[in-house]
């Protein structure tokens, strides 16, 4: 991930314009998901559904969190050692730009 010391991420699967599945190396994906949400909210000024994660309650496994960006709605969910970012509505081009931004922000195996 970023320089914060969390586990590295790798792209497990990417379907252009539809979803990006990331895997952590040997660490539970919850920390990676929380950091990704914080990064997206801060850097992209996204509106993110607060399911308790902002208050330190974590995320529910496999329960997606809605992220609203200008012209794009995506869901982020986690299950075990994976994160899934899935386009719900909006521009496939903007989704791919988001995927590229995430890839450039994190360290990769």
mmCIF file of N, CA, C and O in Angstrom:
data_model
loop_
_atom_site.group_PDB
_atom_site.id
_atom_site.type_symbol
_atom_site.label_atom_id
_atom_site.label_comp_id
_atom_site.label_asym_id
_atom_site.label_seq_id
_atom_site.Cartn_x
_atom_site.Cartn_y
_atom_site.Cartn_z
ATOM 1 N N UNK A 1 0.822 -1.171 0.000
ATOM 2 C CA UNK A 1 0.000 0.000 0.000
ATOM 3 C C UNK A 1 0.870 1.238 0.000
ATOM 4 O O UNK A 1 1.951 1.226 -0.472
ATOM 5 N N UNK A 2 0.390 2.274 0.597
ATOM 6 C CA UNK A 2 1.164 3.501 0.616
ATOM 7 C C UNK A 2 2.305 3.374 1.599
ATOM 8 O O UNK A 2 2.525 2.341 2.195
ATOM 9 N N UNK A 3 2.985 4.455 1.843
ATOM 10 C CA UNK A 3 4.121 4.449 2.752
ATOM 11 C C UNK A 3 3.720 4.336 4.212
ATOM 12 O O UNK A 3 4.549 4.453 5.087
ATOM 13 N N UNK A 4 2.461 4.102 4.502
ATOM 14 C CA UNK A 4 2.001 4.016 5.877
ATOM 15 C C UNK A 4 2.438 2.719 6.548
ATOM 16 O O UNK A 4 2.246 2.558 7.741
ATOM 17 N N UNK A 5 2.993 1.781 5.810
ATOM 18 C CA UNK A 5 3.495 0.560 6.406
ATOM 19 C C UNK A 5 2.556 -0.616 6.301
ATOM 20 O O UNK A 5 2.856 -1.693 6.788
ATOM 21 N N UNK A 6 1.392 -0.442 5.727
ATOM 22 C CA UNK A 6 0.474 -1.562 5.555
ATOM 23 C C UNK A 6 1.027 -2.508 4.503
ATOM 24 O O UNK A 6 2.004 -2.232 3.827
ATOM 25 N N UNK A 7 0.357 -3.630 4.343
ATOM 26 C CA UNK A 7 0.777 -4.650 3.386
ATOM 27 C C UNK A 7 0.752 -4.108 1.964
ATOM 28 O O UNK A 7 0.031 -3.177 1.649
ATOM 29 N N UNK A 8 1.555 -4.737 1.134
ATOM 30 C CA UNK A 8 1.537 -4.396 -0.280
ATOM 31 C C UNK A 8 0.259 -4.918 -0.917
ATOM 32 O O UNK A 8 -0.330 -5.883 -0.451
ATOM 33 N N UNK A 9 -0.151 -4.274 -1.987
ATOM 34 C CA UNK A 9 -1.311 -4.722 -2.743
ATOM 35 C C UNK A 9 -0.858 -5.196 -4.110
ATOM 36 O O UNK A 9 0.143 -4.722 -4.636
ATOM 37 N N UNK A 10 -1.632 -6.100 -4.680
ATOM 38 C CA UNK A 10 -1.402 -6.481 -6.064
ATOM 39 C C UNK A 10 -2.746 -6.594 -6.755
ATOM 40 O O UNK A 10 -3.764 -6.901 -6.123
ATOM 41 N N UNK A 11 -2.752 -6.335 -8.036
ATOM 42 C CA UNK A 11 -3.974 -6.454 -8.813
ATOM 43 C C UNK A 11 -4.226 -7.938 -9.054
ATOM 44 O O UNK A 11 -3.406 -8.617 -9.664
ATOM 45 N N UNK A 12 -5.352 -8.424 -8.563
ATOM 46 C CA UNK A 12 -5.716 -9.822 -8.748
ATOM 47 C C UNK A 12 -6.532 -10.001 -10.022
ATOM 48 O O UNK A 12 -6.392 -10.999 -10.718
ATOM 49 N N UNK A 13 -7.382 -8.991 -10.309
ATOM 50 C CA UNK A 13 -8.225 -9.069 -11.498
ATOM 51 C C UNK A 13 -8.727 -7.662 -11.806
ATOM 52 O O UNK A 13 -9.040 -6.897 -10.899
ATOM 53 N N UNK A 14 -8.796 -7.349 -13.091
ATOM 54 C CA UNK A 14 -9.281 -6.035 -13.512
ATOM 55 C C UNK A 14 -10.090 -6.215 -14.786
ATOM 56 O O UNK A 14 -9.571 -6.681 -15.783
ATOM 57 N N UNK A 15 -11.366 -5.874 -14.703
ATOM 58 C CA UNK A 15 -12.205 -5.890 -15.892
ATOM 59 C C UNK A 15 -12.468 -4.440 -16.252
ATOM 60 O O UNK A 15 -13.132 -3.716 -15.505
ATOM 61 N N UNK A 16 -11.914 -4.021 -17.378
ATOM 62 C CA UNK A 16 -11.935 -2.631 -17.811
ATOM 63 C C UNK A 16 -13.328 -2.011 -17.697
ATOM 64 O O UNK A 16 -14.283 -2.508 -18.263
ATOM 65 N N UNK A 17 -13.427 -0.928 -16.927
ATOM 66 C CA UNK A 17 -14.670 -0.200 -16.772
ATOM 67 C C UNK A 17 -15.683 -0.827 -15.842
ATOM 68 O O UNK A 17 -16.734 -0.256 -15.595
ATOM 69 N N UNK A 18 -15.379 -1.997 -15.279
ATOM 70 C CA UNK A 18 -16.344 -2.705 -14.435
ATOM 71 C C UNK A 18 -15.892 -2.865 -12.992
ATOM 72 O O UNK A 18 -16.606 -2.499 -12.079
ATOM 73 N N UNK A 19 -14.712 -3.487 -12.792
ATOM 74 C CA UNK A 19 -14.247 -3.686 -11.425
ATOM 75 C C UNK A 19 -12.736 -3.832 -11.377
ATOM 76 O O UNK A 19 -12.077 -4.121 -12.385
ATOM 77 N N UNK A 20 -12.208 -3.628 -10.167
ATOM 78 C CA UNK A 20 -10.794 -3.818 -9.874
ATOM 79 C C UNK A 20 -10.729 -4.607 -8.575
ATOM 80 O O UNK A 20 -11.265 -4.182 -7.553
ATOM 81 N N UNK A 21 -10.112 -5.790 -8.614
ATOM 82 C CA UNK A 21 -9.957 -6.629 -7.430
ATOM 83 C C UNK A 21 -8.481 -6.601 -7.029
ATOM 84 O O UNK A 21 -7.605 -6.901 -7.832
ATOM 85 N N UNK A 22 -8.242 -6.208 -5.777
ATOM 86 C CA UNK A 22 -6.889 -6.113 -5.244
ATOM 87 C C UNK A 22 -6.713 -7.120 -4.126
ATOM 88 O O UNK A 22 -7.650 -7.377 -3.371
ATOM 89 N N UNK A 23 -5.507 -7.663 -4.004
ATOM 90 C CA UNK A 23 -5.202 -8.583 -2.916
ATOM 91 C C UNK A 23 -4.066 -8.006 -2.087
ATOM 92 O O UNK A 23 -3.137 -7.400 -2.628
ATOM 93 N N UNK A 24 -4.155 -8.218 -0.779
ATOM 94 C CA UNK A 24 -3.063 -7.821 0.103
ATOM 95 C C UNK A 24 -2.130 -9.006 0.262
ATOM 96 O O UNK A 24 -2.528 -10.147 0.060
ATOM 97 N N UNK A 25 -0.917 -8.722 0.615
ATOM 98 C CA UNK A 25 0.050 -9.815 0.804
ATOM 99 C C UNK A 25 0.165 -10.127 2.289
ATOM 100 O O UNK A 25 0.807 -9.411 3.036
ATOM 101 N N UNK A 26 -0.507 -11.183 2.685
ATOM 102 C CA UNK A 26 -0.367 -11.676 4.046
ATOM 103 C C UNK A 26 -1.003 -10.810 5.119
ATOM 104 O O UNK A 26 -0.621 -10.896 6.270
ATOM 105 N N UNK A 27 -1.936 -9.964 4.784
ATOM 106 C CA UNK A 27 -2.599 -9.129 5.786
ATOM 107 C C UNK A 27 -4.082 -9.064 5.488
ATOM 108 O O UNK A 27 -4.506 -9.203 4.352
ATOM 109 N N UNK A 28 -4.844 -8.858 6.531
ATOM 110 C CA UNK A 28 -6.285 -8.712 6.377
ATOM 111 C C UNK A 28 -6.563 -7.415 5.622
ATOM 112 O O UNK A 28 -5.946 -6.384 5.870
ATOM 113 N N UNK A 29 -7.479 -7.451 4.701
ATOM 114 C CA UNK A 29 -7.719 -6.325 3.795
ATOM 115 C C UNK A 29 -8.473 -5.160 4.434
ATOM 116 O O UNK A 29 -8.576 -4.100 3.826
ATOM 117 N N UNK A 30 -8.971 -5.301 5.636
ATOM 118 C CA UNK A 30 -9.749 -4.237 6.268
ATOM 119 C C UNK A 30 -8.940 -2.947 6.377
ATOM 120 O O UNK A 30 -9.427 -1.866 6.056
ATOM 121 N N UNK A 31 -7.701 -3.030 6.847
ATOM 122 C CA UNK A 31 -6.874 -1.832 6.974
ATOM 123 C C UNK A 31 -6.636 -1.184 5.615
ATOM 124 O O UNK A 31 -6.658 0.040 5.491
ATOM 125 N N UNK A 32 -6.410 -1.984 4.604
ATOM 126 C CA UNK A 32 -6.197 -1.465 3.262
ATOM 127 C C UNK A 32 -7.458 -0.770 2.755
ATOM 128 O O UNK A 32 -7.391 0.289 2.135
ATOM 129 N N UNK A 33 -8.623 -1.356 3.024
ATOM 130 C CA UNK A 33 -9.885 -0.767 2.588
ATOM 131 C C UNK A 33 -10.131 0.566 3.283
ATOM 132 O O UNK A 33 -10.542 1.544 2.647
ATOM 133 N N UNK A 34 -9.866 0.635 4.577
ATOM 134 C CA UNK A 34 -10.065 1.882 5.316
ATOM 135 C C UNK A 34 -9.124 2.969 4.821
ATOM 136 O O UNK A 34 -9.516 4.134 4.680
ATOM 137 N N UNK A 35 -7.878 2.599 4.543
ATOM 138 C CA UNK A 35 -6.944 3.588 4.009
ATOM 139 C C UNK A 35 -7.386 4.059 2.627
ATOM 140 O O UNK A 35 -7.311 5.249 2.304
ATOM 141 N N UNK A 36 -7.846 3.142 1.787
ATOM 142 C CA UNK A 36 -8.309 3.510 0.445
ATOM 143 C C UNK A 36 -9.492 4.469 0.525
ATOM 144 O O UNK A 36 -9.557 5.459 -0.215
ATOM 145 N N UNK A 37 -10.428 4.206 1.433
ATOM 146 C CA UNK A 37 -11.576 5.103 1.597
ATOM 147 C C UNK A 37 -11.122 6.496 2.031
ATOM 148 O O UNK A 37 -11.594 7.505 1.503
ATOM 149 N N UNK A 38 -10.208 6.544 2.977
ATOM 150 C CA UNK A 38 -9.686 7.834 3.429
ATOM 151 C C UNK A 38 -8.977 8.589 2.317
ATOM 152 O O UNK A 38 -9.143 9.810 2.162
ATOM 153 N N UNK A 39 -8.188 7.867 1.535
ATOM 154 C CA UNK A 39 -7.476 8.483 0.409
ATOM 155 C C UNK A 39 -8.463 9.033 -0.615
ATOM 156 O O UNK A 39 -8.337 10.177 -1.059
ATOM 157 N N UNK A 40 -9.464 8.252 -0.981
ATOM 158 C CA UNK A 40 -10.445 8.678 -1.983
ATOM 159 C C UNK A 40 -11.239 9.877 -1.475
ATOM 160 O O UNK A 40 -11.477 10.835 -2.204
ATOM 161 N N UNK A 41 -11.611 9.842 -0.200
ATOM 162 C CA UNK A 41 -12.384 10.948 0.365
ATOM 163 C C UNK A 41 -11.560 12.230 0.410
ATOM 164 O O UNK A 41 -12.029 13.299 0.019
ATOM 165 N N UNK A 42 -10.324 12.130 0.852
ATOM 166 C CA UNK A 42 -9.472 13.307 1.005
ATOM 167 C C UNK A 42 -8.976 13.850 -0.323
ATOM 168 O O UNK A 42 -9.118 15.040 -0.614
ATOM 169 N N UNK A 43 -8.381 12.997 -1.122
ATOM 170 C CA UNK A 43 -7.749 13.447 -2.362
ATOM 171 C C UNK A 43 -8.736 13.778 -3.473
ATOM 172 O O UNK A 43 -8.477 14.654 -4.283
ATOM 173 N N UNK A 44 -9.846 13.069 -3.528
ATOM 174 C CA UNK A 44 -10.802 13.269 -4.618
ATOM 175 C C UNK A 44 -12.069 13.991 -4.172
ATOM 176 O O UNK A 44 -12.969 14.208 -4.974
ATOM 177 N N UNK A 45 -12.113 14.344 -2.881
ATOM 178 C CA UNK A 45 -13.271 15.022 -2.310
ATOM 179 C C UNK A 45 -14.565 14.273 -2.620
ATOM 180 O O UNK A 45 -15.587 14.857 -2.966
ATOM 181 N N UNK A 46 -14.506 12.963 -2.490
ATOM 182 C CA UNK A 46 -15.658 12.106 -2.758
ATOM 183 C C UNK A 46 -16.609 12.109 -1.571
ATOM 184 O O UNK A 46 -16.198 12.319 -0.425
ATOM 185 N N UNK A 47 -17.868 11.868 -1.860
ATOM 186 C CA UNK A 47 -18.852 11.634 -0.811
ATOM 187 C C UNK A 47 -18.901 10.126 -0.598
ATOM 188 O O UNK A 47 -19.174 9.368 -1.530
ATOM 189 N N UNK A 48 -18.643 9.714 0.637
ATOM 190 C CA UNK A 48 -18.594 8.288 0.940
ATOM 191 C C UNK A 48 -19.605 7.969 2.029
ATOM 192 O O UNK A 48 -19.649 8.633 3.069
ATOM 193 N N UNK A 49 -20.410 6.962 1.761
ATOM 194 C CA UNK A 49 -21.404 6.507 2.724
ATOM 195 C C UNK A 49 -20.711 6.162 4.041
ATOM 196 O O UNK A 49 -19.707 5.452 4.060
ATOM 197 N N UNK A 50 -21.241 6.685 5.130
ATOM 198 C CA UNK A 50 -20.649 6.388 6.436
ATOM 199 C C UNK A 50 -21.396 5.243 7.086
ATOM 200 O O UNK A 50 -22.464 5.408 7.646
ATOM 201 N N UNK A 51 -20.811 4.061 6.988
ATOM 202 C CA UNK A 51 -21.390 2.868 7.609
ATOM 203 C C UNK A 51 -20.764 2.625 8.978
ATOM 204 O O UNK A 51 -20.872 1.541 9.522
ATOM 205 N N UNK A 52 -20.112 3.637 9.514
ATOM 206 C CA UNK A 52 -19.424 3.526 10.796
ATOM 207 C C UNK A 52 -17.915 3.571 10.659
ATOM 208 O O UNK A 52 -17.201 3.753 11.637
ATOM 209 N N UNK A 53 -17.400 3.440 9.444
ATOM 210 C CA UNK A 53 -15.946 3.400 9.241
ATOM 211 C C UNK A 53 -15.283 4.709 9.641
ATOM 212 O O UNK A 53 -14.147 4.707 10.111
ATOM 213 N N UNK A 54 -15.980 5.837 9.506
ATOM 214 C CA UNK A 54 -15.394 7.133 9.873
ATOM 215 C C UNK A 54 -15.255 7.269 11.387
ATOM 216 O O UNK A 54 -14.445 8.041 11.861
ATOM 217 N N UNK A 55 -16.045 6.508 12.127
ATOM 218 C CA UNK A 55 -16.000 6.549 13.590
ATOM 219 C C UNK A 55 -15.148 5.414 14.151
ATOM 220 O O UNK A 55 -15.198 5.127 15.340
ATOM 221 N N UNK A 56 -14.375 4.772 13.286
ATOM 222 C CA UNK A 56 -13.484 3.712 13.730
ATOM 223 C C UNK A 56 -14.149 2.368 13.935
ATOM 224 O O UNK A 56 -13.572 1.485 14.567
ATOM 225 N N UNK A 57 -15.357 2.191 13.401
ATOM 226 C CA UNK A 57 -16.069 0.929 13.587
ATOM 227 C C UNK A 57 -15.712 -0.119 12.538
ATOM 228 O O UNK A 57 -16.204 -1.237 12.591
ATOM 229 N N UNK A 58 -14.876 0.235 11.577
ATOM 230 C CA UNK A 58 -14.477 -0.704 10.544
ATOM 231 C C UNK A 58 -15.547 -0.882 9.485
ATOM 232 O O UNK A 58 -16.502 -0.114 9.404
ATOM 233 N N UNK A 59 -15.391 -1.898 8.680
ATOM 234 C CA UNK A 59 -16.343 -2.236 7.626
ATOM 235 C C UNK A 59 -16.889 -3.619 7.891
ATOM 236 O O UNK A 59 -16.222 -4.453 8.494
ATOM 237 N N UNK A 60 -18.091 -3.869 7.419
ATOM 238 C CA UNK A 60 -18.641 -5.214 7.491
ATOM 239 C C UNK A 60 -18.127 -5.990 6.292
ATOM 240 O O UNK A 60 -18.120 -5.477 5.169
ATOM 241 N N UNK A 61 -17.686 -7.202 6.534
ATOM 242 C CA UNK A 61 -17.141 -8.036 5.466
ATOM 243 C C UNK A 61 -18.190 -8.233 4.385
ATOM 244 O O UNK A 61 -19.352 -8.524 4.668
ATOM 245 N N UNK A 62 -17.773 -8.038 3.156
ATOM 246 C CA UNK A 62 -18.590 -8.217 1.950
ATOM 247 C C UNK A 62 -19.751 -7.226 1.820
ATOM 248 O O UNK A 62 -20.563 -7.366 0.923
ATOM 249 N N UNK A 63 -19.835 -6.231 2.689
ATOM 250 C CA UNK A 63 -20.891 -5.224 2.571
ATOM 251 C C UNK A 63 -20.293 -3.983 1.906
ATOM 252 O O UNK A 63 -19.430 -3.321 2.480
ATOM 253 N N UNK A 64 -20.740 -3.659 0.696
ATOM 254 C CA UNK A 64 -20.129 -2.544 -0.037
ATOM 255 C C UNK A 64 -20.429 -1.178 0.567
ATOM 256 O O UNK A 64 -21.473 -0.969 1.178
ATOM 257 N N UNK A 65 -19.473 -0.272 0.401
ATOM 258 C CA UNK A 65 -19.608 1.126 0.805
ATOM 259 C C UNK A 65 -19.716 1.935 -0.478
ATOM 260 O O UNK A 65 -18.865 1.816 -1.369
ATOM 261 N N UNK A 66 -20.744 2.768 -0.575
ATOM 262 C CA UNK A 66 -20.970 3.568 -1.775
ATOM 263 C C UNK A 66 -20.083 4.802 -1.763
ATOM 264 O O UNK A 66 -20.029 5.526 -0.775
ATOM 265 N N UNK A 67 -19.402 5.026 -2.879
ATOM 266 C CA UNK A 67 -18.524 6.182 -3.074
ATOM 267 C C UNK A 67 -19.080 6.971 -4.251
ATOM 268 O O UNK A 67 -19.246 6.423 -5.338
ATOM 269 N N UNK A 68 -19.359 8.249 -4.019
ATOM 270 C CA UNK A 68 -19.900 9.095 -5.075
ATOM 271 C C UNK A 68 -18.880 10.160 -5.449
ATOM 272 O O UNK A 68 -18.465 10.956 -4.618
ATOM 273 N N UNK A 69 -18.487 10.111 -6.704
ATOM 274 C CA UNK A 69 -17.594 11.103 -7.291
ATOM 275 C C UNK A 69 -18.386 11.832 -8.370
ATOM 276 O O UNK A 69 -19.448 11.363 -8.787
ATOM 277 N N UNK A 70 -17.863 12.927 -8.825
ATOM 278 C CA UNK A 70 -18.549 13.643 -9.897
ATOM 279 C C UNK A 70 -18.639 12.740 -11.127
ATOM 280 O O UNK A 70 -17.630 12.325 -11.693
ATOM 281 N N UNK A 71 -19.860 12.380 -11.516
ATOM 282 C CA UNK A 71 -20.062 11.561 -12.704
ATOM 283 C C UNK A 71 -19.774 10.084 -12.536
ATOM 284 O O UNK A 71 -19.725 9.345 -13.514
ATOM 285 N N UNK A 72 -19.565 9.636 -11.289
ATOM 286 C CA UNK A 72 -19.203 8.239 -11.083
ATOM 287 C C UNK A 72 -19.647 7.772 -9.703
ATOM 288 O O UNK A 72 -19.423 8.462 -8.713
ATOM 289 N N UNK A 73 -20.273 6.604 -9.640
ATOM 290 C CA UNK A 73 -20.599 5.942 -8.378
ATOM 291 C C UNK A 73 -19.918 4.583 -8.382
ATOM 292 O O UNK A 73 -20.051 3.816 -9.342
ATOM 293 N N UNK A 74 -19.189 4.298 -7.309
ATOM 294 C CA UNK A 74 -18.512 3.011 -7.181
ATOM 295 C C UNK A 74 -18.790 2.449 -5.799
ATOM 296 O O UNK A 74 -19.194 3.176 -4.882
ATOM 297 N N UNK A 75 -18.567 1.161 -5.659
ATOM 298 C CA UNK A 75 -18.668 0.494 -4.366
ATOM 299 C C UNK A 75 -17.322 -0.124 -4.038
ATOM 300 O O UNK A 75 -16.660 -0.684 -4.902
ATOM 301 N N UNK A 76 -16.941 -0.025 -2.773
ATOM 302 C CA UNK A 76 -15.738 -0.680 -2.288
ATOM 303 C C UNK A 76 -16.163 -1.673 -1.221
ATOM 304 O O UNK A 76 -16.934 -1.336 -0.321
ATOM 305 N N UNK A 77 -15.712 -2.902 -1.358
ATOM 306 C CA UNK A 77 -15.994 -3.917 -0.345
ATOM 307 C C UNK A 77 -14.729 -4.727 -0.103
ATOM 308 O O UNK A 77 -13.784 -4.686 -0.893
ATOM 309 N N UNK A 78 -14.723 -5.459 1.004
ATOM 310 C CA UNK A 78 -13.575 -6.276 1.357
ATOM 311 C C UNK A 78 -14.051 -7.630 1.861
ATOM 312 O O UNK A 78 -15.128 -7.741 2.436
ATOM 313 N N UNK A 79 -13.250 -8.629 1.609
ATOM 314 C CA UNK A 79 -13.558 -9.980 2.052
ATOM 315 C C UNK A 79 -12.238 -10.717 2.229
ATOM 316 O O UNK A 79 -11.592 -11.047 1.247
ATOM 317 N N UNK A 80 -11.842 -10.930 3.433
ATOM 318 C CA UNK A 80 -10.579 -11.634 3.672
ATOM 319 C C UNK A 80 -9.375 -10.805 3.302
ATOM 320 O O UNK A 80 -9.131 -9.769 3.894
ATOM 321 N N UNK A 81 -8.641 -11.230 2.296
ATOM 322 C CA UNK A 81 -7.435 -10.515 1.883
ATOM 323 C C UNK A 81 -7.641 -9.757 0.574
ATOM 324 O O UNK A 81 -6.677 -9.397 -0.093
ATOM 325 N N UNK A 82 -8.896 -9.516 0.192
ATOM 326 C CA UNK A 82 -9.181 -8.828 -1.069
ATOM 327 C C UNK A 82 -9.985 -7.559 -0.857
ATOM 328 O O UNK A 82 -10.777 -7.458 0.080
ATOM 329 N N UNK A 83 -9.785 -6.605 -1.756
ATOM 330 C CA UNK A 83 -10.614 -5.412 -1.874
ATOM 331 C C UNK A 83 -11.234 -5.458 -3.257
ATOM 332 O O UNK A 83 -10.568 -5.843 -4.221
ATOM 333 N N UNK A 84 -12.477 -5.044 -3.350
ATOM 334 C CA UNK A 84 -13.148 -4.992 -4.637
ATOM 335 C C UNK A 84 -13.698 -3.585 -4.835
ATOM 336 O O UNK A 84 -14.462 -3.094 -4.004
ATOM 337 N N UNK A 85 -13.286 -2.944 -5.906
ATOM 338 C CA UNK A 85 -13.802 -1.647 -6.307
ATOM 339 C C UNK A 85 -14.612 -1.891 -7.568
ATOM 340 O O UNK A 85 -14.079 -2.372 -8.565
ATOM 341 N N UNK A 86 -15.936 -1.607 -7.496
ATOM 342 C CA UNK A 86 -16.828 -1.927 -8.602
ATOM 343 C C UNK A 86 -17.593 -0.689 -9.036
ATOM 344 O O UNK A 86 -18.130 0.040 -8.199
ATOM 345 N N UNK A 87 -17.638 -0.451 -10.353
ATOM 346 C CA UNK A 87 -18.394 0.678 -10.892
ATOM 347 C C UNK A 87 -19.870 0.337 -10.835
ATOM 348 O O UNK A 87 -20.301 -0.710 -11.318
ATOM 349 N N UNK A 88 -20.667 1.229 -10.233
ATOM 350 C CA UNK A 88 -22.110 1.037 -10.125
ATOM 351 C C UNK A 88 -22.806 1.830 -11.214
ATOM 352 O O UNK A 88 -23.727 1.339 -11.859
ATOM 353 N N UNK A 89 -22.379 3.074 -11.405
ATOM 354 C CA UNK A 89 -23.002 3.944 -12.404
ATOM 355 C C UNK A 89 -21.988 5.007 -12.810
ATOM 356 O O UNK A 89 -21.069 5.322 -12.058
ATOM 357 N N UNK A 90 -22.171 5.512 -14.003
ATOM 358 C CA UNK A 90 -21.316 6.595 -14.459
ATOM 359 C C UNK A 90 -20.300 6.153 -15.498
ATOM 360 O O UNK A 90 -20.340 5.041 -16.010
ATOM 361 N N UNK A 91 -19.392 7.038 -15.749
ATOM 362 C CA UNK A 91 -18.424 6.919 -16.824
ATOM 363 C C UNK A 91 -17.414 5.791 -16.606
ATOM 364 O O UNK A 91 -16.751 5.730 -15.574
ATOM 365 N N UNK A 92 -17.286 4.925 -17.603
ATOM 366 C CA UNK A 92 -16.248 3.891 -17.529
ATOM 367 C C UNK A 92 -14.864 4.528 -17.611
ATOM 368 O O UNK A 92 -13.926 4.045 -16.985
ATOM 369 N N UNK A 93 -14.751 5.623 -18.357
ATOM 370 C CA UNK A 93 -13.468 6.333 -18.457
ATOM 371 C C UNK A 93 -13.049 6.881 -17.092
ATOM 372 O O UNK A 93 -11.894 6.737 -16.689
ATOM 373 N N UNK A 94 -13.984 7.490 -16.355
ATOM 374 C CA UNK A 94 -13.662 8.004 -15.021
ATOM 375 C C UNK A 94 -13.314 6.871 -14.066
ATOM 376 O O UNK A 94 -12.453 7.031 -13.195
ATOM 377 N N UNK A 95 -13.973 5.732 -14.215
ATOM 378 C CA UNK A 95 -13.642 4.583 -13.378
ATOM 379 C C UNK A 95 -12.206 4.135 -13.633
ATOM 380 O O UNK A 95 -11.459 3.855 -12.694
ATOM 381 N N UNK A 96 -11.820 4.077 -14.887
ATOM 382 C CA UNK A 96 -10.449 3.677 -15.215
ATOM 383 C C UNK A 96 -9.434 4.699 -14.700
ATOM 384 O O UNK A 96 -8.356 4.325 -14.250
ATOM 385 N N UNK A 97 -9.781 5.975 -14.732
ATOM 386 C CA UNK A 97 -8.900 6.998 -14.157
ATOM 387 C C UNK A 97 -8.740 6.793 -12.651
ATOM 388 O O UNK A 97 -7.647 6.946 -12.110
ATOM 389 N N UNK A 98 -9.845 6.437 -11.973
ATOM 390 C CA UNK A 98 -9.779 6.145 -10.545
ATOM 391 C C UNK A 98 -8.877 4.940 -10.284
ATOM 392 O O UNK A 98 -8.047 4.965 -9.373
ATOM 393 N N UNK A 99 -9.017 3.900 -11.079
ATOM 394 C CA UNK A 99 -8.167 2.712 -10.934
ATOM 395 C C UNK A 99 -6.696 3.073 -11.115
ATOM 396 O O UNK A 99 -5.836 2.613 -10.351
ATOM 397 N N UNK A 100 -6.390 3.900 -12.101
ATOM 398 C CA UNK A 100 -5.009 4.337 -12.331
ATOM 399 C C UNK A 100 -4.488 5.160 -11.163
ATOM 400 O O UNK A 100 -3.331 5.012 -10.760
ATOM 401 N N UNK A 101 -5.329 6.018 -10.604
ATOM 402 C CA UNK A 101 -4.925 6.837 -9.459
ATOM 403 C C UNK A 101 -4.618 5.957 -8.259
ATOM 404 O O UNK A 101 -3.608 6.142 -7.579
ATOM 405 N N UNK A 102 -5.465 5.000 -8.006
ATOM 406 C CA UNK A 102 -5.226 4.084 -6.888
ATOM 407 C C UNK A 102 -3.926 3.312 -7.110
ATOM 408 O O UNK A 102 -3.101 3.180 -6.216
ATOM 409 N N UNK A 103 -3.722 2.825 -8.324
ATOM 410 C CA UNK A 103 -2.494 2.085 -8.637
ATOM 411 C C UNK A 103 -1.261 2.959 -8.469
ATOM 412 O O UNK A 103 -0.219 2.493 -8.009
ATOM 413 N N UNK A 104 -1.355 4.237 -8.792
ATOM 414 C CA UNK A 104 -0.188 5.116 -8.663
ATOM 415 C C UNK A 104 0.065 5.510 -7.207
ATOM 416 O O UNK A 104 1.180 5.867 -6.845
ATOM 417 N N UNK A 105 -0.953 5.431 -6.369
ATOM 418 C CA UNK A 105 -0.825 5.819 -4.959
ATOM 419 C C UNK A 105 -0.204 4.713 -4.101
ATOM 420 O O UNK A 105 0.454 4.992 -3.108
ATOM 421 N N UNK A 106 -0.427 3.484 -4.486
ATOM 422 C CA UNK A 106 0.021 2.363 -3.678
ATOM 423 C C UNK A 106 1.267 1.714 -4.253
ATOM 424 O O UNK A 106 1.541 1.802 -5.425
ATOM 425 N N UNK A 107 1.992 1.028 -3.386
ATOM 426 C CA UNK A 107 3.118 0.195 -3.840
ATOM 427 C C UNK A 107 2.553 -1.143 -4.268
ATOM 428 O O UNK A 107 1.608 -1.648 -3.685
ATOM 429 N N UNK A 108 3.163 -1.734 -5.261
ATOM 430 C CA UNK A 108 2.653 -3.004 -5.798
ATOM 431 C C UNK A 108 3.702 -4.077 -5.719
ATOM 432 O O UNK A 108 4.882 -3.813 -5.857
ATOM 433 N N UNK A 109 3.256 -5.293 -5.503
ATOM 434 C CA UNK A 109 4.172 -6.444 -5.483
ATOM 435 C C UNK A 109 4.649 -6.729 -6.878
ATOM 436 O O UNK A 109 3.983 -6.472 -7.836
#
